[in-house]
mmCIF file of C-alpha atoms in Angstrom:
data_model
loop_
_atom_site.group_PDB
_atom_site.id
_atom_site.type_symbol
_atom_site.label_atom_id
_atom_site.label_comp_id
_atom_site.label_asym_id
_atom_site.label_seq_id
_atom_site.Cartn_x
_atom_site.Cartn_y
_atom_site.Cartn_z
ATOM 1 C CA MET O 54 78.987 -3.352 -15.420
ATOM 2 C CA HIS O 55 79.185 -1.568 -18.773
ATOM 3 C CA VAL O 56 78.703 2.198 -18.564
ATOM 4 C CA VAL O 57 78.171 4.031 -21.848
ATOM 5 C CA ILE O 58 78.675 7.801 -21.862
ATOM 6 C CA ILE O 59 77.234 9.907 -24.656
ATOM 7 C CA GLY O 60 79.348 13.052 -24.991
ATOM 8 C CA SER O 61 83.045 13.851 -24.605
ATOM 9 C CA GLY O 62 83.006 17.279 -23.017
ATOM 10 C CA ILE O 63 84.112 18.158 -19.505
ATOM 11 C CA ALA O 64 81.151 16.336 -17.942
ATOM 12 C CA GLY O 65 81.523 13.093 -19.868
ATOM 13 C CA ILE O 66 85.313 12.743 -19.775
ATOM 14 C CA THR O 67 85.700 13.850 -16.144
ATOM 15 C CA PHE O 68 83.123 11.229 -15.179
ATOM 16 C CA ALA O 69 84.761 8.532 -17.317
ATOM 17 C CA GLU O 70 88.232 9.128 -15.868
ATOM 18 C CA GLU O 71 86.974 9.233 -12.286
ATOM 19 C CA LEU O 72 84.901 6.071 -12.679
ATOM 20 C CA ARG O 73 87.938 4.329 -14.165
ATOM 21 C CA LYS O 74 89.865 5.161 -10.961
ATOM 22 C CA LEU O 75 87.096 4.197 -8.540
ATOM 23 C CA ALA O 76 85.757 1.107 -10.317
ATOM 24 C CA PRO O 77 88.562 -0.421 -12.411
ATOM 25 C CA GLU O 78 86.419 -3.491 -13.046
ATOM 26 C CA CYS O 79 83.863 -1.407 -14.976
ATOM 27 C CA ARG O 80 83.815 -1.373 -18.753
ATOM 28 C CA ILE O 81 83.551 2.247 -19.874
ATOM 29 C CA SER O 82 82.684 3.472 -23.369
ATOM 30 C CA VAL O 83 82.347 7.027 -24.675
ATOM 31 C CA VAL O 84 80.378 7.818 -27.819
ATOM 32 C CA THR O 85 81.130 11.230 -29.293
ATOM 33 C CA GLN O 86 80.693 13.180 -32.505
ATOM 34 C CA GLU O 87 83.996 14.945 -31.829
ATOM 35 C CA GLY O 88 87.144 13.959 -33.668
ATOM 36 C CA HIS O 89 89.776 16.340 -32.257
ATOM 37 C CA GLY O 90 90.094 14.917 -28.759
ATOM 38 C CA TYR O 91 88.966 16.046 -25.318
ATOM 39 C CA TYR O 92 89.234 19.834 -25.335
ATOM 40 C CA SER O 93 88.453 22.780 -23.116
ATOM 41 C CA ARG O 94 85.290 24.407 -24.407
ATOM 42 C CA PRO O 95 85.678 27.495 -22.163
ATOM 43 C CA MET O 96 88.956 28.256 -23.947
ATOM 44 C CA LEU O 97 87.121 28.729 -27.246
ATOM 45 C CA SER O 98 86.288 32.330 -26.419
ATOM 46 C CA HIS O 99 90.021 33.041 -26.037
ATOM 47 C CA GLY O 100 90.866 31.487 -29.371
ATOM 48 C CA PHE O 101 91.870 34.622 -31.289
ATOM 49 C CA SER O 102 94.667 36.293 -29.347
ATOM 50 C CA ARG O 103 96.789 33.147 -29.054
ATOM 51 C CA ASP O 104 98.481 31.553 -32.033
ATOM 52 C CA ASP O 105 98.767 28.134 -30.386
ATOM 53 C CA ILE O 106 95.147 27.783 -29.310
ATOM 54 C CA GLU O 107 94.295 24.819 -31.533
ATOM 55 C CA THR O 108 96.977 22.721 -29.818
ATOM 56 C CA LYS O 109 96.647 24.175 -26.301
ATOM 57 C CA ILE O 110 92.898 23.650 -26.254
ATOM 58 C CA ILE O 111 93.223 19.856 -26.553
ATOM 59 C CA LEU O 112 93.448 18.649 -22.965
ATOM 60 C CA LYS O 113 93.855 14.984 -23.839
ATOM 61 C CA PRO O 114 93.975 13.096 -27.150
ATOM 62 C CA PHE O 115 91.384 10.362 -27.526
ATOM 63 C CA ASP O 116 94.210 7.834 -27.935
ATOM 64 C CA ALA O 117 95.420 8.667 -24.414
ATOM 65 C CA LEU O 118 91.952 7.993 -23.011
ATOM 66 C CA HIS O 119 91.812 4.721 -24.921
ATOM 67 C CA ASP O 120 95.193 3.749 -23.487
ATOM 68 C CA ALA O 121 93.795 4.456 -20.006
ATOM 69 C CA GLY O 122 91.114 1.830 -20.534
ATOM 70 C CA ILE O 123 88.257 3.988 -21.804
ATOM 71 C CA ALA O 124 86.818 2.906 -25.158
ATOM 72 C CA ILE O 125 86.311 5.932 -27.407
ATOM 73 C CA TYR O 126 83.936 5.843 -30.373
ATOM 74 C CA ARG O 127 84.916 9.095 -32.069
ATOM 75 C CA GLU O 128 83.072 10.854 -34.912
ATOM 76 C CA THR O 129 80.106 8.666 -34.064
ATOM 77 C CA SER O 130 76.417 9.556 -33.939
ATOM 78 C CA VAL O 131 73.809 7.930 -31.730
ATOM 79 C CA LEU O 132 70.829 6.903 -33.830
ATOM 80 C CA THR O 133 68.704 5.651 -30.962
ATOM 81 C CA LEU O 134 68.797 4.238 -27.466
ATOM 82 C CA ASN O 135 66.468 1.319 -26.775
ATOM 83 C CA ARG O 136 65.559 1.395 -23.110
ATOM 84 C CA ASP O 137 63.786 -1.989 -23.107
ATOM 85 C CA ASP O 138 66.779 -4.071 -24.159
ATOM 86 C CA LYS O 139 69.432 -1.516 -23.073
ATOM 87 C CA THR O 140 71.090 -1.093 -26.438
ATOM 88 C CA ILE O 141 72.455 1.969 -28.190
ATOM 89 C CA VAL O 142 72.520 2.011 -31.992
ATOM 90 C CA CYS O 143 75.389 4.112 -33.370
ATOM 91 C CA ARG O 144 76.799 5.081 -36.741
ATOM 92 C CA ASN O 145 80.238 6.188 -37.888
ATOM 93 C CA SER O 146 82.264 5.975 -41.084
ATOM 94 C CA SER O 147 82.510 2.191 -40.693
ATOM 95 C CA GLY O 148 78.723 1.777 -40.569
ATOM 96 C CA GLU O 149 76.155 1.026 -37.898
ATOM 97 C CA PHE O 150 76.878 -0.899 -34.710
ATOM 98 C CA THR O 151 75.199 -1.579 -31.381
ATOM 99 C CA LEU O 152 76.454 -1.202 -27.817
ATOM 100 C CA ASN O 153 74.836 -2.877 -24.826
ATOM 101 C CA TYR O 154 74.792 -0.959 -21.549
ATOM 102 C CA ASP O 155 73.998 -1.474 -17.901
ATOM 103 C CA LYS O 156 74.056 2.240 -17.119
ATOM 104 C CA ALA O 157 73.945 5.090 -19.633
ATOM 105 C CA VAL O 158 75.116 8.624 -18.889
ATOM 106 C CA LEU O 159 73.923 11.447 -21.116
ATOM 107 C CA ALA O 160 76.452 14.268 -21.271
ATOM 108 C CA PRO O 161 75.567 15.811 -24.650
ATOM 109 C CA GLY O 162 76.359 19.404 -23.753
ATOM 110 C CA SER O 163 74.629 22.259 -25.521
ATOM 111 C CA ASP O 164 74.333 24.053 -28.835
ATOM 112 C CA ALA O 165 74.622 27.771 -29.409
ATOM 113 C CA LEU O 166 71.232 29.415 -28.985
ATOM 114 C CA ILE O 167 70.075 30.945 -32.260
ATOM 115 C CA PRO O 168 67.180 33.384 -31.681
ATOM 116 C CA PRO O 169 64.249 32.732 -34.066
ATOM 117 C CA PRO O 170 64.699 35.999 -36.034
ATOM 118 C CA PHE O 171 68.270 34.935 -36.916
ATOM 119 C CA GLN O 172 67.547 31.421 -38.110
ATOM 120 C CA ALA O 173 66.687 32.425 -41.681
ATOM 121 C CA SER O 174 70.148 34.041 -41.976
ATOM 122 C CA ARG O 175 72.135 31.150 -40.501
ATOM 123 C CA ASP O 176 74.719 31.211 -43.302
ATOM 124 C CA LEU O 177 75.561 34.861 -42.575
ATOM 125 C CA PHE O 178 77.067 34.511 -39.095
ATOM 126 C CA PHE O 179 79.374 32.422 -36.941
ATOM 127 C CA VAL O 180 78.975 30.912 -33.487
ATOM 128 C CA VAL O 181 81.669 29.822 -31.013
ATOM 129 C CA ASN O 182 80.409 26.534 -29.619
ATOM 130 C CA SER O 183 82.953 23.923 -30.709
ATOM 131 C CA LEU O 184 86.547 23.586 -31.814
ATOM 132 C CA ASP O 185 85.324 23.243 -35.401
ATOM 133 C CA ASP O 186 83.543 26.590 -35.003
ATOM 134 C CA LEU O 187 86.737 28.204 -33.752
ATOM 135 C CA ILE O 188 88.827 26.726 -36.573
ATOM 136 C CA GLU O 189 86.331 28.051 -39.131
ATOM 137 C CA LEU O 190 86.398 31.504 -37.537
ATOM 138 C CA ARG O 191 90.178 31.630 -37.391
ATOM 139 C CA ARG O 192 90.437 30.687 -41.074
ATOM 140 C CA HIS O 193 87.944 33.411 -41.958
ATOM 141 C CA ARG O 194 89.946 35.912 -39.916
ATOM 142 C CA GLU O 195 93.220 34.877 -41.592
ATOM 143 C CA LYS O 196 91.718 35.594 -45.007
ATOM 144 C CA ILE O 197 90.713 39.067 -43.853
ATOM 145 C CA VAL O 198 94.154 39.797 -42.416
ATOM 146 C CA GLU O 199 95.810 38.595 -45.650
ATOM 147 C CA THR O 200 94.049 41.424 -47.497
ATOM 148 C CA SER O 201 95.799 43.878 -45.141
ATOM 149 C CA ALA O 202 92.430 44.882 -43.719
ATOM 150 C CA LYS O 203 91.982 45.303 -39.974
ATOM 151 C CA PRO O 204 89.045 42.996 -39.208
ATOM 152 C CA LEU O 205 85.811 44.600 -38.037
ATOM 153 C CA TRP O 206 83.460 42.256 -36.174
ATOM 154 C CA ALA O 207 79.885 42.490 -34.987
ATOM 155 C CA VAL O 208 79.388 40.427 -31.835
ATOM 156 C CA ILE O 209 75.736 39.868 -30.949
ATOM 157 C CA GLY O 210 75.092 39.277 -27.264
ATOM 158 C CA GLY O 211 76.490 40.939 -24.145
ATOM 159 C CA GLY O 212 76.372 37.891 -21.908
ATOM 160 C CA LEU O 213 79.336 35.875 -20.688
ATOM 161 C CA ILE O 214 80.474 34.419 -24.035
ATOM 162 C CA GLY O 215 79.804 37.550 -26.064
ATOM 163 C CA CYS O 216 81.876 39.721 -23.722
ATOM 164 C CA GLU O 217 84.715 37.190 -23.649
ATOM 165 C CA VAL O 218 84.802 36.847 -27.440
ATOM 166 C CA ALA O 219 84.670 40.621 -27.969
ATOM 167 C CA SER O 220 87.469 41.104 -25.461
ATOM 168 C CA ASP O 221 89.715 38.513 -27.086
ATOM 169 C CA LEU O 222 89.144 39.809 -30.619
ATOM 170 C CA ALA O 223 90.109 43.278 -29.407
ATOM 171 C CA LYS O 224 93.238 41.887 -27.757
ATOM 172 C CA ALA O 225 94.114 40.267 -31.096
ATOM 173 C CA GLY O 226 94.058 43.763 -32.611
ATOM 174 C CA ASP O 227 90.650 43.670 -34.297
ATOM 175 C CA ARG O 228 87.872 46.232 -34.235
ATOM 176 C CA VAL O 229 84.686 45.117 -32.516
ATOM 177 C CA VAL O 230 81.137 46.393 -32.114
ATOM 178 C CA LEU O 231 79.221 44.551 -29.390
ATOM 179 C CA PHE O 232 75.421 44.630 -29.659
ATOM 180 C CA HIS O 233 73.332 43.776 -26.588
ATOM 181 C CA ALA O 234 69.543 43.871 -26.437
ATOM 182 C CA LEU O 235 69.350 44.880 -22.775
ATOM 183 C CA ALA O 236 70.432 47.930 -20.798
ATOM 184 C CA ARG O 237 73.538 46.430 -19.183
ATOM 185 C CA LEU O 238 76.101 43.713 -19.797
ATOM 186 C CA MET O 239 75.959 40.256 -18.229
ATOM 187 C CA GLU O 240 72.771 41.187 -16.420
ATOM 188 C CA ARG O 241 72.150 37.563 -15.381
ATOM 189 C CA GLN O 242 75.513 37.246 -13.623
ATOM 190 C CA LEU O 243 76.566 40.725 -12.499
ATOM 191 C CA ILE O 244 75.173 43.380 -10.221
ATOM 192 C CA GLU O 245 74.750 46.806 -11.812
ATOM 193 C CA GLU O 246 77.994 48.211 -10.434
ATOM 194 C CA ASP O 247 80.076 45.404 -11.938
ATOM 195 C CA SER O 248 78.188 45.616 -15.238
ATOM 196 C CA ALA O 249 79.196 49.275 -15.400
ATOM 197 C CA THR O 250 82.830 48.372 -14.659
ATOM 198 C CA LEU O 251 82.779 45.709 -17.369
ATOM 199 C CA LEU O 252 81.418 48.260 -19.845
ATOM 200 C CA GLN O 253 84.300 50.616 -19.059
ATOM 201 C CA VAL O 254 86.848 47.808 -19.431
ATOM 202 C CA LEU O 255 85.510 46.791 -22.849
ATOM 203 C CA GLN O 256 85.351 50.396 -24.030
ATOM 204 C CA GLY O 257 88.916 50.831 -22.783
ATOM 205 C CA HIS O 258 89.924 48.023 -25.139
ATOM 206 C CA GLY O 259 88.479 50.033 -28.017
ATOM 207 C CA ILE O 260 85.261 48.033 -28.270
ATOM 208 C CA GLU O 261 82.141 49.951 -29.268
ATOM 209 C CA VAL O 262 79.313 48.703 -27.034
ATOM 210 C CA ARG O 263 75.743 49.312 -28.151
ATOM 211 C CA LEU O 264 73.229 48.603 -25.402
ATOM 212 C CA ASN O 265 69.445 48.416 -25.879
ATOM 213 C CA ALA O 266 70.235 47.315 -29.431
ATOM 214 C CA SER O 267 67.574 44.908 -30.632
ATOM 215 C CA VAL O 268 69.080 43.067 -33.602
ATOM 216 C CA GLN O 269 66.485 41.998 -36.173
ATOM 217 C CA GLY O 270 68.672 40.091 -38.613
ATOM 218 C CA PHE O 271 71.616 40.249 -40.993
ATOM 219 C CA GLU O 272 72.416 40.749 -44.650
ATOM 220 C CA LYS O 273 75.438 40.500 -46.889
ATOM 221 C CA ILE O 274 76.409 43.516 -48.943
ATOM 222 C CA GLY O 275 79.145 42.582 -51.387
ATOM 223 C CA SER O 276 81.855 40.886 -49.347
ATOM 224 C CA LEU O 277 80.813 42.583 -46.095
ATOM 225 C CA TYR O 278 78.007 42.031 -43.610
ATOM 226 C CA ALA O 279 75.343 44.256 -42.081
ATOM 227 C CA VAL O 280 73.402 44.078 -38.819
ATOM 228 C CA LYS O 281 69.765 45.128 -39.087
ATOM 229 C CA LEU O 282 68.406 46.973 -36.063
ATOM 230 C CA GLN O 283 64.921 48.300 -35.441
ATOM 231 C CA ASP O 284 65.586 51.762 -36.836
ATOM 232 C CA GLU O 285 68.869 51.472 -38.740
ATOM 233 C CA THR O 286 71.358 49.142 -40.375
ATOM 234 C CA ALA O 287 74.963 48.943 -39.189
ATOM 235 C CA SER O 288 77.210 47.792 -42.031
ATOM 236 C CA GLY O 289 80.803 47.234 -43.071
ATOM 237 C CA PHE O 290 81.556 44.172 -40.922
ATOM 238 C CA HIS O 291 83.962 41.464 -42.042
ATOM 239 C CA GLY O 292 82.100 38.943 -39.927
ATOM 240 C CA VAL O 293 79.232 38.516 -37.467
ATOM 241 C CA ILE O 294 79.424 36.320 -34.358
ATOM 242 C CA VAL O 295 76.214 35.420 -32.532
ATOM 243 C CA ALA O 296 76.699 34.689 -28.822
ATOM 244 C CA CYS O 297 73.197 34.725 -27.381
ATOM 245 C CA GLY O 298 73.479 31.887 -24.897
ATOM 246 C CA PHE O 299 73.175 28.126 -25.060
ATOM 247 C CA LYS O 300 70.522 25.511 -25.741
ATOM 248 C CA PRO O 301 70.869 22.135 -23.981
ATOM 249 C CA ARG O 302 70.889 19.179 -26.351
ATOM 250 C CA THR O 303 67.736 17.268 -25.459
ATOM 251 C CA GLU O 304 66.822 15.733 -28.820
ATOM 252 C CA LEU O 305 67.953 12.171 -28.042
ATOM 253 C CA ALA O 306 66.384 12.237 -24.587
ATOM 254 C CA ARG O 307 63.044 13.337 -26.005
ATOM 255 C CA ARG O 308 63.140 10.716 -28.766
ATOM 256 C CA ILE O 309 63.561 7.882 -26.288
ATOM 257 C CA GLY O 310 60.840 9.076 -23.924
ATOM 258 C CA LEU O 311 62.860 10.813 -21.218
ATOM 259 C CA ASN O 312 61.364 13.851 -19.540
ATOM 260 C CA ALA O 313 62.825 17.146 -20.714
ATOM 261 C CA ASN O 314 62.091 20.824 -20.335
ATOM 262 C CA ARG O 315 64.882 23.296 -21.113
ATOM 263 C CA GLY O 316 67.247 20.447 -20.332
ATOM 264 C CA ILE O 317 67.015 16.732 -19.548
ATOM 265 C CA LEU O 318 65.130 16.478 -16.263
ATOM 266 C CA VAL O 319 66.981 14.745 -13.435
ATOM 267 C CA ASP O 320 66.391 14.128 -9.729
ATOM 268 C CA GLU O 321 68.811 14.751 -6.870
ATOM 269 C CA PHE O 322 70.689 11.579 -7.862
ATOM 270 C CA LEU O 323 71.162 12.860 -11.434
ATOM 271 C CA ARG O 324 68.740 10.199 -12.652
ATOM 272 C CA THR O 325 66.281 10.706 -15.459
ATOM 273 C CA ASN O 326 62.851 9.088 -15.310
ATOM 274 C CA ASP O 327 64.657 5.906 -16.377
ATOM 275 C CA PRO O 328 66.679 4.814 -13.294
ATOM 276 C CA ASP O 329 69.423 3.320 -15.478
ATOM 277 C CA ILE O 330 70.022 6.562 -17.393
ATOM 278 C CA HIS O 331 71.688 9.565 -15.753
ATOM 279 C CA ALA O 332 72.334 13.025 -17.193
ATOM 280 C CA ILE O 333 75.104 15.442 -16.228
ATOM 281 C CA GLY O 334 76.554 18.725 -17.367
ATOM 282 C CA ASP O 335 74.876 21.745 -18.904
ATOM 283 C CA ALA O 336 72.126 19.598 -20.444
ATOM 284 C CA ALA O 337 70.884 18.365 -17.035
ATOM 285 C CA GLU O 338 67.977 20.306 -15.527
ATOM 286 C CA PHE O 339 66.883 19.896 -11.926
ATOM 287 C CA VAL O 340 63.366 19.970 -10.523
ATOM 288 C CA ASP O 341 63.829 23.615 -9.481
ATOM 289 C CA GLY O 342 64.567 24.516 -13.103
ATOM 290 C CA ARG O 343 68.274 25.133 -12.613
ATOM 291 C CA LEU O 344 70.930 24.188 -15.136
ATOM 292 C CA TYR O 345 74.551 24.358 -14.056
ATOM 293 C CA ALA O 346 76.488 25.611 -17.064
ATOM 294 C CA TYR O 347 79.765 26.334 -15.280
ATOM 295 C CA ILE O 348 82.913 24.247 -15.001
ATOM 296 C CA MET O 349 83.044 23.771 -11.232
ATOM 297 C CA PRO O 350 79.517 22.372 -10.721
ATOM 298 C CA ILE O 351 79.782 20.265 -13.894
ATOM 299 C CA ARG O 352 82.981 18.638 -12.658
ATOM 300 C CA HIS O 353 81.402 18.258 -9.230
ATOM 301 C CA GLN O 354 78.476 16.374 -10.805
ATOM 302 C CA ALA O 355 80.881 14.106 -12.694
ATOM 303 C CA PHE O 356 82.924 13.247 -9.583
ATOM 304 C CA TRP O 357 79.776 12.648 -7.532
ATOM 305 C CA LEU O 358 78.175 10.377 -10.153
ATOM 306 C CA ALA O 359 81.357 8.312 -10.407
ATOM 307 C CA ARG O 360 81.265 7.766 -6.646
ATOM 308 C CA PHE O 361 77.550 6.971 -6.742
ATOM 309 C CA LEU O 362 77.858 4.338 -9.482
ATOM 310 C CA ALA O 363 80.941 2.905 -7.792
ATOM 311 C CA GLY O 364 78.861 2.393 -4.650
ATOM 312 C CA GLN O 365 80.823 4.900 -2.586
ATOM 313 C CA THR O 366 77.982 7.289 -1.730
ATOM 314 C CA ASN O 367 74.228 7.182 -1.248
ATOM 315 C CA GLU O 368 73.863 10.874 -0.503
ATOM 316 C CA PRO O 369 72.153 13.035 -3.138
ATOM 317 C CA TRP O 370 74.188 15.478 -5.173
ATOM 318 C CA GLN O 371 74.401 18.975 -3.730
ATOM 319 C CA PRO O 372 75.677 21.880 -5.834
ATOM 320 C CA PRO O 373 78.952 23.311 -4.536
ATOM 321 C CA ASP O 374 79.469 26.926 -3.594
ATOM 322 C CA PHE O 375 81.063 28.596 -6.574
ATOM 323 C CA LYS O 376 81.591 31.994 -8.138
ATOM 324 C CA PRO O 377 81.740 31.960 -11.941
ATOM 325 C CA ARG O 378 84.156 34.411 -13.510
ATOM 326 C CA ALA O 379 84.166 36.164 -16.850
ATOM 327 C CA LYS O 380 87.465 35.696 -18.695
ATOM 328 C CA VAL O 381 87.506 39.266 -20.006
ATOM 329 C CA HIS O 382 90.978 40.757 -20.309
ATOM 330 C CA GLY O 383 91.498 43.307 -17.523
ATOM 331 C CA PHE O 384 88.210 42.638 -15.706
ATOM 332 C CA ASN O 385 87.699 41.185 -12.238
ATOM 333 C CA ALA O 386 84.304 41.556 -10.625
ATOM 334 C CA VAL O 387 84.481 43.077 -7.147
ATOM 335 C CA HIS O 388 81.237 41.469 -6.011
ATOM 336 C CA PRO O 389 80.064 37.848 -6.093
ATOM 337 C CA TYR O 390 78.227 36.924 -9.242
ATOM 338 C CA ILE O 391 74.468 36.514 -9.195
ATOM 339 C CA PHE O 392 73.433 32.907 -9.671
#
């Protein structure tokens, strides 16, 4: 059996390694646009206060996965997947090629969510969604520091990623203003009491937190950046980082006729409407509308699917009990997170 995995994040690589252990006779291929290796995406938001982050973030080089018997097609795009003849047409620097599959696993991950009002100003802000994003941000920050200026950042979004990024920039010694459209931080994950504690922690780090701040867009004034609000403009920033959530990558699934809503729709066996194509990770959406965008359930999906395809279970996947945590310096929620 040849299993082709599209995506090299935690979902795709965890599944590939586990399937290699459970079904050594399987041929396993991973197609990925990444070139750096298998890295920890959650560590991206802590990429400013540590000098060694670009090496520490790589969990496993692609060569090591190849040596373990997993074929890696790096820096490769999927042009199309033909469900009738079970072929995947790919392209990389060497040209186009085709892979045949018996089972395909979509683990494409997600993109940073860019709210519609911001899209016209895409060249005026950063996101933190990939290692390339982090490298670009760190280079920009180095240029600021070289001028002897203390960087001043605008972080847009008071959810999980926005709070983590703001916290880490402050730990690195930078000045930060955090803009959040709603009345409290991490309102989707925290109860009010813990949101209030988080606010105090961030303010204690010297971060200015502006709640109920509806950002309308951005502009560049000389070498600095400005954040346009409903009734004023906040200016003087060396950089703007938008952290307004995530958007599951569903483009390929839609092109090949798979059902998709916010994410790629799957049943309790992580199958799409094509029984030979599964989807896992933060791009997989269940019939109840849930997407599991946290490490523990994503790894749980990957381990379960490896067992299922290896013929070691016929039970449907059940989400594990888990409590996501914000990696904000000095903050530990007292209460369980809302989920």
